[in-house]
Amino acid sequence: MRKTLFIALGCGLLAIGCSDRKAPKDKAPTRVKTEVVTLATGENGQTYVGIVEEREATAVSFTNMGTVKRMLVSEGQTVSRGQLIAEIDDTQARNLLSGAEAQMAQANDALERYKMLHDAGSLPEVTWVEIQSKVAQAKSQLEVARKNLADCRLVAPVSGIIGKKMTGVGETALPSQAVVNILDISTVKVKVAIPEAEISSINSNTSSIIKVEAIGRSFEGGRIEKGVVADALTHTYDLHINVANNGRLLLPGMVASVQFVAAPQQQTGQLSVPVTAVQRKVDGSLFVWTVSNDGAAHRTTVTIGETTGNHVTVSTGISDGDRVVTEGYQKLSEGTKVVF
């Protein structure tokens, strides 16, 4: 009797334990990032960071040493060719000019007096030649003195805007030491560093769209100047994109975002997916994870074409409007439910 009771209690407890056990839930969907497949328009999906630079910078300096007496321009000011920029103390130059003028007058006076003797035939030819030589020397010294005085005035050799002043009033200006630099920004150049793996897809005529957040404007890029020497550390090549700067809104140092656009004859109209979305099977074939209407992930074999920036064209396997997984595919298997 006791044995039978124990068996009955055991069965009852087992039944209670079984009744408390919950049925296993379905596995939660895997979260991934996806992208809808679209036709490639030739636009490079990669955005590059560029810096606006002046078309040309001209360093302007005195040819003589002297103390800066006047500075007539300020940074950011527009100047025209021939406009006076600065002056140095010209006291010494004026004294030298006065001395040269006196020597010139003395030489001319001597020339007039000796000329009468020469014309009368009473002056040796050697002496006459010496007199003429002294006149020529005095004339040369006078021209040098005049130039030294003129060089005390610094004028703009080109038109542009003053980028930076390196010397102020009261400071000593040295020969060939820049006092100011004049920037030509009628057109500017946007400098962009391009990875070596992508440089071949860009040529001198590749179109580009340049956006500058500082002024909230977009510009169409012009001809591209490609560098031929890569940076030893970053393995990038510098490109300079010429941009028309009507109104001089673009200033050196502004940050720009640059996106390259293929020429019409290079636009294939093929489907395009991110490079990272393409995976390789054990047998070497390529595939992408596509998401069906019921939210399930499926391996879809594809054939790829050319790579442009961070996208690659796909010739077979997928259709316009398909959704492919771009991140999180490492957790997927055939038929896995996903959310995005």
XYZ file of C-alpha atoms in Angstrom, residues 178-307:
130
model
C 57.715 87.945 -47.858
C 55.814 90.934 -46.507
C 52.397 89.731 -47.706
C 51.080 87.027 -50.010
C 48.477 87.716 -52.671
C 46.016 84.956 -53.484
C 44.324 84.454 -56.824
C 40.894 82.987 -56.037
C 39.091 83.859 -59.270
C 39.164 80.092 -59.604
C 40.147 77.735 -56.798
C 41.390 74.183 -56.490
C 39.931 71.530 -54.215
C 42.618 69.159 -52.986
C 41.471 65.552 -52.415
C 43.474 62.478 -51.324
C 42.388 59.362 -53.265
C 43.392 55.781 -52.249
C 45.645 54.057 -54.772
C 43.022 51.348 -55.399
C 40.571 53.982 -56.685
C 42.836 56.411 -58.524
C 42.584 54.549 -61.842
C 38.824 55.168 -62.069
C 39.345 58.959 -62.133
C 40.765 60.875 -65.069
C 41.306 64.536 -65.882
C 37.805 64.886 -67.347
C 35.844 63.017 -64.646
C 32.921 65.138 -63.479
C 32.506 65.909 -59.790
C 30.057 67.501 -57.380
C 31.582 69.590 -54.606
C 29.567 70.570 -51.538
C 30.789 73.201 -49.072
C 28.816 73.263 -45.835
C 30.399 76.540 -44.683
C 28.448 78.469 -47.315
C 25.694 75.933 -47.969
C 26.446 75.683 -51.680
C 27.284 72.988 -54.229
C 29.611 73.482 -57.199
C 30.394 71.570 -60.342
C 34.033 70.553 -60.472
C 36.158 71.235 -63.550
C 39.344 69.742 -64.924
C 41.281 67.467 -62.566
C 45.038 67.578 -62.048
C 46.278 64.165 -60.882
C 49.370 63.741 -58.771
C 51.766 60.989 -59.830
C 53.553 60.391 -56.519
C 51.750 58.584 -53.692
C 52.060 59.506 -50.045
C 54.482 57.015 -48.510
C 52.405 56.542 -45.343
C 48.787 56.676 -46.522
C 49.259 55.352 -50.086
C 46.998 58.065 -51.443
C 47.358 60.359 -54.435
C 46.534 64.067 -54.334
C 44.042 65.382 -56.879
C 43.346 69.056 -57.527
C 39.902 69.872 -58.945
C 39.554 73.266 -60.613
C 36.370 75.091 -59.576
C 35.039 78.402 -60.902
C 34.656 80.831 -58.002
C 32.174 83.443 -59.170
C 31.564 85.946 -56.409
C 34.637 84.625 -54.570
C 32.494 82.675 -52.130
C 35.025 79.851 -51.840
C 37.939 80.755 -49.592
C 41.194 78.874 -49.004
C 40.944 76.432 -46.101
C 37.227 75.649 -46.429
C 36.322 71.961 -46.064
C 34.438 70.360 -48.955
C 32.849 66.976 -49.645
C 33.592 65.618 -53.119
C 31.749 62.969 -55.102
C 32.861 61.881 -58.569
C 30.389 61.184 -61.366
C 31.237 59.103 -64.422
C 30.851 60.606 -67.885
C 27.611 59.649 -69.739
C 29.430 57.198 -71.999
C 30.724 55.434 -68.890
C 27.305 55.069 -67.260
C 26.310 51.437 -67.847
C 22.891 51.424 -66.186
C 23.801 48.160 -64.413
C 22.663 47.180 -60.944
C 24.939 48.213 -58.140
C 25.491 46.888 -54.604
C 28.041 47.705 -51.886
C 31.290 45.777 -52.222
C 30.936 44.497 -48.658
C 27.625 42.790 -49.509
C 29.293 40.320 -51.918
C 30.507 37.074 -50.308
C 32.409 34.067 -51.683
C 31.383 30.421 -51.313
C 33.751 27.515 -50.754
C 33.617 26.646 -54.447
C 34.688 30.170 -55.367
C 31.323 31.427 -56.630
C 29.987 34.777 -55.395
C 26.699 35.454 -53.644
C 24.756 38.061 -51.716
C 22.174 37.674 -48.987
C 18.790 38.811 -50.250
C 15.681 39.327 -48.124
C 12.393 37.944 -49.411
C 8.954 39.433 -48.758
C 8.437 37.192 -45.724
C 11.642 38.540 -44.095
C 13.760 35.432 -44.717
C 17.389 35.656 -45.846
C 18.533 33.658 -48.876
C 21.880 33.088 -50.554
C 21.672 34.425 -54.103
C 24.461 33.669 -56.540
C 25.606 36.737 -58.511
C 28.043 37.756 -61.227
C 29.826 41.056 -60.631
C 31.432 43.612 -62.920
C 33.486 46.769 -62.355
C 34.093 48.330 -58.963
